[in-house]
Amino acid sequence: MQGLKNFFATRWGIIFVGLVIGVLASLLQKLGNPPNMGICVACMERDIAGALGLHRAGVVQYLRPEILGFVLGAFLSALLYREYKPRGGSAPFIRFILGIFAMIGALVFLGCPWRTLLRLAGGDGNAIFGLLGLIFGIFIGTRFLKAGYSLGRTQPASSKAAGLAFPFLMLGLLVLLLIDPRPEGGGRGLVLFYSAKGPGSMFAPVFVSLFIGLVIGVLAQRSRFCTMGAFRDLLLFKQGHLFSGVLALLISAFITNLILGQFNPGFEKQPIAHTMQLWNFLGMTLAGLALLLQEAVPEDSFFFLVKEMLMLQSLQLV
Amino acid sequence: MIVGAGIAHNFGLASSPAGIGPNGAVATIIGLIVCIIIGLAMRRR
């Protein structure tokens, strides 16, 4: 186990994780997830919000098992490797506000940092502007960090139980998904909302999604794979460890897309995308800046993407 | 962020293949301004 732990901390370890995520994401698209959306934390959370009725946009409602898998996989992995140390308490409301705006920015572009990469890997040229915006937003954030921006250090939680709430919430949602499956053709189940058409009606088989989510959760917990951290480290410290994982993800998703016939280069008519480049750019600038300001303290960096995007920062599953 | 998703779709901020939502541009600008204020205000003394 020790050897495995060391492997994931190495350059080849992070590259391996990037390669695996790229292949699995592309595969999820083949298995039924929406195009260029094999994994998209923002889109999937939007679908979850829809499934729970927090918004009523009919085309984006599905309780995505991948997200539940991420959290539970990372949680179990942290427990197993004795790295479960819940922390929190640093400016939670500011982080809450930043999370809201990160999501709004991501939904203006139509994708999180991972989907930006997956859209590129699928040939969506509009994602170039999103990626540039993301990098620009992170760049602005690093300037704030250099000027002394800080949300303060997180403290160890007073009780180990503090970190259990979120994984248990996810477990509860998983149970809900299993006892309230999608009615034929979508519509309303017992409590959950299901899309009849649109991206919310496109999904891989539940157990495949869940399993892949668990695998990625474990891998990300072991390796600290993180797209935001990758660009931050590159811009702030000229350090390319995490970035090599991001590059690996992009390349492996691209190659898998080529093999599966999912690579369609162009700008017009790309799946779940629009061509208003200014807003592609600014949307991701907002997402990148808001997410970086949430992270703030580099040494807290861990499983950044999912943790931060799920508002898990107040109970860090470190 | 799930709250953000709710807000984005309830108030016409989210984009679709047809382009950005009717209030998406305004929300993005407000978001950038708020982030810059937070970035400037939350500094270690």
Coordinates of C-alpha atoms in Angstrom, one line a residue:
Chain A
M1 CA 0.0 0.0 0.0
Q2 CA 2.9 2.3 0.8
G3 CA 4.4 1.7 -2.6
L4 CA 1.1 2.6 -4.3
K5 CA 0.8 5.7 -2.2
N6 CA 4.2 6.9 -3.3
F7 CA 3.4 6.1 -6.9
F8 CA 0.4 8.5 -7.0
A9 CA 2.6 11.2 -5.5
T10 CA 5.0 11.0 -8.4
R11 CA 4.9 12.7 -11.8
W12 CA 4.0 9.4 -13.5
G13 CA 1.3 8.9 -10.9
I14 CA -0.4 12.1 -11.7
I15 CA 0.0 11.4 -15.4
F16 CA -1.5 8.0 -14.9
V17 CA -4.5 9.5 -13.1
G18 CA -5.0 12.1 -15.9
L19 CA -4.9 9.4 -18.6
V20 CA -7.5 7.2 -16.7
I21 CA -9.9 10.1 -16.2
G22 CA -9.6 11.1 -19.8
V23 CA -10.4 7.6 -21.0
L24 CA -13.3 7.1 -18.5
A25 CA -14.8 10.5 -19.3
S26 CA -14.8 9.8 -23.0
L27 CA -16.1 6.3 -22.4
L28 CA -19.0 7.7 -20.3
Q29 CA -20.1 9.7 -23.4
K30 CA -20.1 6.6 -25.5
L31 CA -22.1 4.8 -22.8
G32 CA -24.8 7.5 -22.8
N33 CA -23.7 10.7 -21.1
P34 CA -24.2 13.9 -23.1
P35 CA -21.6 14.7 -25.8
N36 CA -18.4 16.2 -24.4
M37 CA -19.9 15.9 -21.0
G38 CA -18.6 12.5 -19.8
I39 CA -17.7 14.3 -16.6
C40 CA -18.6 17.9 -15.9
V41 CA -18.8 18.8 -12.2
A42 CA -20.7 22.0 -12.9
C43 CA -23.2 20.4 -15.4
M44 CA -23.7 17.4 -13.2
E45 CA -24.4 19.5 -10.1
R46 CA -26.8 21.6 -12.2
D47 CA -28.6 18.4 -13.2
I48 CA -28.7 17.3 -9.5
A49 CA -30.2 20.7 -8.6
G50 CA -32.8 20.0 -11.3
A51 CA -33.5 16.5 -10.0
L52 CA -34.1 17.9 -6.6
G53 CA -36.4 20.6 -8.0
L54 CA -34.1 23.5 -6.9
H55 CA -34.6 24.8 -10.4
R56 CA -37.2 23.6 -12.9
A57 CA -35.4 23.8 -16.2
G58 CA -36.9 20.6 -17.7
V59 CA -34.0 19.6 -19.9
V60 CA -31.4 19.4 -17.1
Q61 CA -32.7 17.2 -14.4
Y62 CA -30.9 14.0 -13.3
L63 CA -29.4 12.9 -10.0
R64 CA -25.9 12.2 -11.5
P65 CA -24.4 9.2 -9.8
E66 CA -20.9 10.2 -10.8
I67 CA -20.9 13.1 -8.3
L68 CA -22.1 10.9 -5.5
G69 CA -19.3 8.4 -6.5
F70 CA -16.6 11.2 -6.4
V71 CA -17.4 12.2 -2.9
L72 CA -17.9 8.6 -1.5
G73 CA -14.8 7.3 -3.4
A74 CA -12.6 10.1 -2.1
F75 CA -14.1 9.8 1.4
L76 CA -13.5 6.0 1.6
S77 CA -10.0 6.4 0.2
A78 CA -9.2 9.0 2.8
L79 CA -10.6 6.8 5.6
L80 CA -8.6 3.8 4.2
Y81 CA -5.4 5.6 4.0
R82 CA -5.8 7.3 7.4
E83 CA -5.9 10.8 5.8
Y84 CA -9.4 11.6 7.0
K85 CA -9.0 14.9 8.9
P86 CA -12.0 17.1 8.7
R87 CA -11.2 20.8 8.8
G88 CA -13.2 24.0 8.4
G89 CA -14.2 27.3 9.7
S90 CA -12.4 29.7 7.4
A91 CA -14.8 32.3 6.0
P92 CA -17.6 29.9 5.1
F93 CA -20.0 32.6 3.9
I94 CA -17.4 34.2 1.6
R95 CA -16.7 30.8 0.1
F96 CA -20.4 30.2 -0.3
I97 CA -20.8 33.4 -2.3
L98 CA -17.7 32.5 -4.4
G99 CA -19.2 29.1 -5.0
I100 CA -22.4 30.6 -6.3
F101 CA -20.6 32.9 -8.7
A102 CA -18.2 30.1 -9.8
M103 CA -21.3 28.1 -10.8
I104 CA -22.9 31.0 -12.6
G105 CA -19.7 31.6 -14.6
A106 CA -19.4 27.9 -15.5
L107 CA -23.0 27.8 -16.7
V108 CA -22.6 30.9 -18.8
F109 CA -19.7 29.0 -20.6
L110 CA -21.5 25.7 -20.2
G111 CA -18.8 23.6 -18.4
C112 CA -16.5 23.3 -15.5
P113 CA -12.7 23.2 -15.9
W114 CA -12.9 19.5 -16.7
R115 CA -15.5 19.9 -19.3
T116 CA -13.4 22.7 -20.9
L117 CA -10.8 20.1 -21.5
L118 CA -13.3 17.5 -22.6
R119 CA -14.9 19.9 -25.0
L120 CA -11.5 20.7 -26.5
A121 CA -10.8 17.0 -26.7
G122 CA -14.0 16.5 -28.6
G123 CA -13.1 19.2 -31.1
D124 CA -15.2 22.1 -29.8
G125 CA -13.3 25.2 -30.8
N126 CA -15.4 27.4 -28.5
A127 CA -13.7 25.8 -25.6
I128 CA -10.5 27.5 -26.6
F129 CA -12.0 30.8 -25.5
G130 CA -13.3 29.1 -22.3
L131 CA -9.8 27.8 -21.5
L132 CA -8.2 31.2 -22.2
G133 CA -10.8 32.7 -19.9
L134 CA -10.2 30.1 -17.2
I135 CA -6.4 30.8 -17.3
F136 CA -7.0 34.5 -17.3
G137 CA -9.3 34.2 -14.2
I138 CA -6.8 32.1 -12.4
F139 CA -4.1 34.6 -13.3
I140 CA -6.1 37.5 -11.8
G141 CA -6.6 35.3 -8.7
T142 CA -2.9 34.6 -8.3
R143 CA -2.3 38.4 -8.4
F144 CA -4.6 38.8 -5.5
L145 CA -2.8 36.0 -3.7
K146 CA 0.5 37.8 -4.2
A147 CA -1.1 41.0 -2.8
G148 CA -1.9 39.2 0.4
Y149 CA -5.4 37.8 -0.2
S150 CA -6.3 35.2 2.3
L151 CA -9.4 33.6 3.8
G152 CA -7.5 32.5 6.8
R153 CA -6.3 29.1 7.8
T154 CA -8.8 26.3 8.2
Q155 CA -8.9 24.7 11.7
P156 CA -9.2 21.0 12.5
A157 CA -12.9 20.3 13.2
S158 CA -13.7 19.9 16.9
S159 CA -15.1 16.5 16.2
K160 CA -14.2 13.8 13.6
A161 CA -18.0 13.6 13.0
A162 CA -18.0 17.0 11.3
G163 CA -16.7 15.6 8.1
L164 CA -19.3 12.8 7.9
A165 CA -22.3 15.0 7.1
F166 CA -21.4 15.5 3.5
P167 CA -20.6 11.9 2.5
F168 CA -23.7 10.8 4.4
L169 CA -25.8 13.4 2.4
M170 CA -24.4 11.9 -0.8
L171 CA -25.2 8.4 0.5
G172 CA -28.7 9.5 1.2
L173 CA -29.1 10.8 -2.3
L174 CA -27.8 7.5 -3.7
V175 CA -30.4 5.6 -1.7
L176 CA -33.0 8.0 -3.1
L177 CA -31.8 7.5 -6.6
L178 CA -32.0 3.7 -6.2
I179 CA -35.5 3.6 -4.6
D180 CA -36.9 6.3 -7.0
P181 CA -35.6 5.3 -10.4
R182 CA -36.4 7.2 -13.6
P183 CA -40.0 6.6 -14.9
E184 CA -40.1 5.4 -18.5
G185 CA -39.7 8.6 -20.7
G186 CA -38.8 10.8 -17.8
G187 CA -41.0 13.1 -15.8
R188 CA -41.5 13.0 -12.0
G189 CA -40.7 10.0 -9.9
L190 CA -41.7 9.7 -6.3
V191 CA -39.8 12.8 -5.4
L192 CA -37.0 13.2 -8.0
F193 CA -37.4 15.1 -11.3
Y194 CA -36.2 13.4 -14.5
S195 CA -35.8 15.1 -17.9
A196 CA -37.8 13.7 -20.8
K197 CA -35.4 15.3 -23.3
G198 CA -32.2 17.3 -23.4
P199 CA -28.9 16.6 -21.7
G200 CA -30.7 15.5 -18.5
S201 CA -32.2 12.6 -20.4
M202 CA -28.8 11.4 -21.6
F203 CA -27.0 9.2 -19.2
A204 CA -24.8 6.1 -18.9
P205 CA -26.2 3.1 -16.9
V206 CA -26.5 4.1 -13.2
F207 CA -24.1 1.5 -11.9
V208 CA -21.5 2.2 -14.6
S209 CA -21.7 6.0 -13.7
L210 CA -21.5 5.2 -10.0
F211 CA -18.5 2.9 -10.4
I212 CA -16.6 5.2 -12.6
G213 CA -17.3 8.0 -10.1
L214 CA -16.0 5.9 -7.2
V215 CA -12.8 5.1 -9.2
I216 CA -12.1 8.7 -10.0
G217 CA -12.9 9.8 -6.5
V218 CA -10.3 7.3 -5.1
L219 CA -7.7 8.2 -7.8
A220 CA -8.2 12.0 -7.2
Q221 CA -7.9 11.5 -3.5
R222 CA -4.7 9.5 -3.8
S223 CA -3.0 11.8 -6.4
R224 CA -4.5 15.2 -5.5
F225 CA -5.4 15.6 -9.2
C226 CA -6.7 19.1 -9.7
T227 CA -7.2 21.3 -12.8
M228 CA -7.4 24.6 -10.9
G229 CA -4.4 23.8 -8.9
A230 CA -2.5 22.8 -12.0
F231 CA -2.8 26.3 -13.5
R232 CA -2.3 28.0 -10.2
D233 CA 0.9 26.1 -9.5
L234 CA 2.1 26.8 -13.0
L235 CA 1.4 30.6 -12.8
L236 CA 2.3 31.1 -9.2
F237 CA 5.2 28.7 -8.6
K238 CA 6.3 27.7 -12.1
Q239 CA 5.6 24.2 -10.9
G240 CA 4.2 21.7 -13.5
H241 CA 3.4 18.6 -11.4
L242 CA -0.4 18.8 -11.5
F243 CA -0.3 20.3 -15.0
S244 CA 1.2 17.2 -16.4
G245 CA -1.9 15.3 -15.2
V246 CA -4.2 17.9 -16.9
L247 CA -2.3 17.5 -20.2
A248 CA -2.5 13.7 -19.8
L249 CA -6.3 14.0 -19.4
L250 CA -6.6 16.2 -22.5
I251 CA -4.5 13.9 -24.6
S252 CA -6.1 10.6 -23.5
A253 CA -9.7 12.0 -23.9
F254 CA -8.7 13.2 -27.4
I255 CA -7.3 9.9 -28.4
T256 CA -10.3 8.0 -26.9
N257 CA -12.6 10.3 -28.8
L258 CA -10.8 9.6 -32.1
I259 CA -11.1 5.9 -31.5
L260 CA -14.7 6.0 -30.6
G261 CA -15.6 8.4 -33.5
Q262 CA -16.5 11.2 -31.0
F263 CA -14.1 13.9 -32.4
N264 CA -15.9 16.5 -34.4
P265 CA -13.8 19.7 -34.9
G266 CA -15.5 23.0 -35.4
F267 CA -17.2 26.0 -33.8
E268 CA -20.8 25.8 -35.0
K269 CA -23.3 23.4 -33.8
Q270 CA -21.1 21.9 -31.1
P271 CA -23.0 19.9 -28.5
I272 CA -24.3 21.8 -25.5
A273 CA -22.2 24.9 -26.4
H274 CA -22.7 28.3 -27.9
T275 CA -20.6 30.5 -30.1
M276 CA -20.7 33.8 -28.1
Q277 CA -17.0 33.9 -27.6
L278 CA -16.9 37.0 -25.3
W279 CA -19.2 35.2 -22.8
N280 CA -17.4 31.9 -23.2
F281 CA -14.3 33.8 -22.2
L282 CA -15.8 35.9 -19.4
G283 CA -17.9 33.1 -18.0
M284 CA -14.8 31.0 -17.4
T285 CA -12.8 34.0 -16.2
L286 CA -15.5 34.4 -13.5
A287 CA -15.4 30.6 -12.7
G288 CA -11.6 30.5 -12.6
L289 CA -11.3 33.7 -10.4
A290 CA -14.1 32.6 -8.0
L291 CA -12.7 29.1 -7.6
L292 CA -9.2 30.3 -7.1
L293 CA -10.3 32.8 -4.4
Q294 CA -12.1 29.9 -2.7
E295 CA -8.9 27.9 -2.6
A296 CA -6.6 30.7 -1.5
V297 CA -4.2 28.9 0.7
P298 CA -2.1 26.7 -1.5
E299 CA -1.1 24.2 1.2
D300 CA -4.8 23.4 1.7
S301 CA -4.9 22.3 -1.9
F302 CA -6.3 18.9 -2.1
F303 CA -8.8 17.2 -4.3
F304 CA -9.5 20.7 -5.3
L305 CA -11.9 20.5 -8.1
V306 CA -14.6 18.3 -6.5
K307 CA -14.0 19.5 -3.0
E308 CA -14.3 23.2 -3.9
M309 CA -17.0 22.8 -6.4
L310 CA -19.2 20.8 -4.1
M311 CA -18.8 23.4 -1.3
L312 CA -16.9 20.8 0.6
Q313 CA -14.3 23.2 1.7
S314 CA -16.0 23.8 5.1
L315 CA -15.4 20.1 6.0
Q316 CA -12.3 19.2 4.0
L317 CA -12.0 15.5 3.5
V318 CA -8.3 15.6 3.9
Chain B
M1 CA -22.5 25.5 -6.1
I2 CA -25.8 23.6 -6.3
V3 CA -27.4 26.8 -5.0
G4 CA -25.6 28.6 -7.8
A5 CA -27.1 26.2 -10.3
G6 CA -30.5 26.8 -8.9
I7 CA -30.1 30.6 -9.1
A8 CA -28.6 30.3 -12.6
H9 CA -31.5 28.4 -14.0
N10 CA -34.3 30.1 -12.1
F11 CA -33.2 33.6 -13.1
G12 CA -32.2 33.0 -16.7
L13 CA -28.5 33.3 -16.2
A14 CA -27.4 29.9 -17.7
S15 CA -26.6 29.6 -21.3
S16 CA -28.0 27.1 -23.8
P17 CA -27.0 26.1 -27.3
A18 CA -29.0 29.1 -28.4
G19 CA -26.6 31.5 -26.6
I20 CA -26.3 33.0 -23.2
G21 CA -29.3 33.4 -21.0
P22 CA -31.2 36.8 -21.0
N23 CA -29.5 37.8 -17.7
G24 CA -26.3 35.9 -18.1
A25 CA -24.2 38.9 -19.2
V26 CA -25.3 41.0 -16.3
A27 CA -24.7 38.2 -13.8
T28 CA -21.3 37.5 -15.1
I29 CA -20.3 41.2 -14.8
I30 CA -21.7 41.4 -11.3
G31 CA -19.9 38.2 -10.4
L32 CA -16.6 39.6 -11.6
I33 CA -17.1 42.8 -9.7
V34 CA -18.0 40.9 -6.5
C35 CA -14.9 38.6 -6.9
I36 CA -12.6 41.6 -7.4
I37 CA -14.1 43.3 -4.3
I38 CA -13.6 40.1 -2.2
G39 CA -10.1 39.8 -3.6
L40 CA -9.2 43.3 -2.6
A41 CA -11.0 43.3 0.7
M42 CA -10.0 40.0 2.2
R43 CA -6.3 40.8 2.6
R44 CA -4.0 39.8 5.4
R45 CA -2.9 42.9 7.4

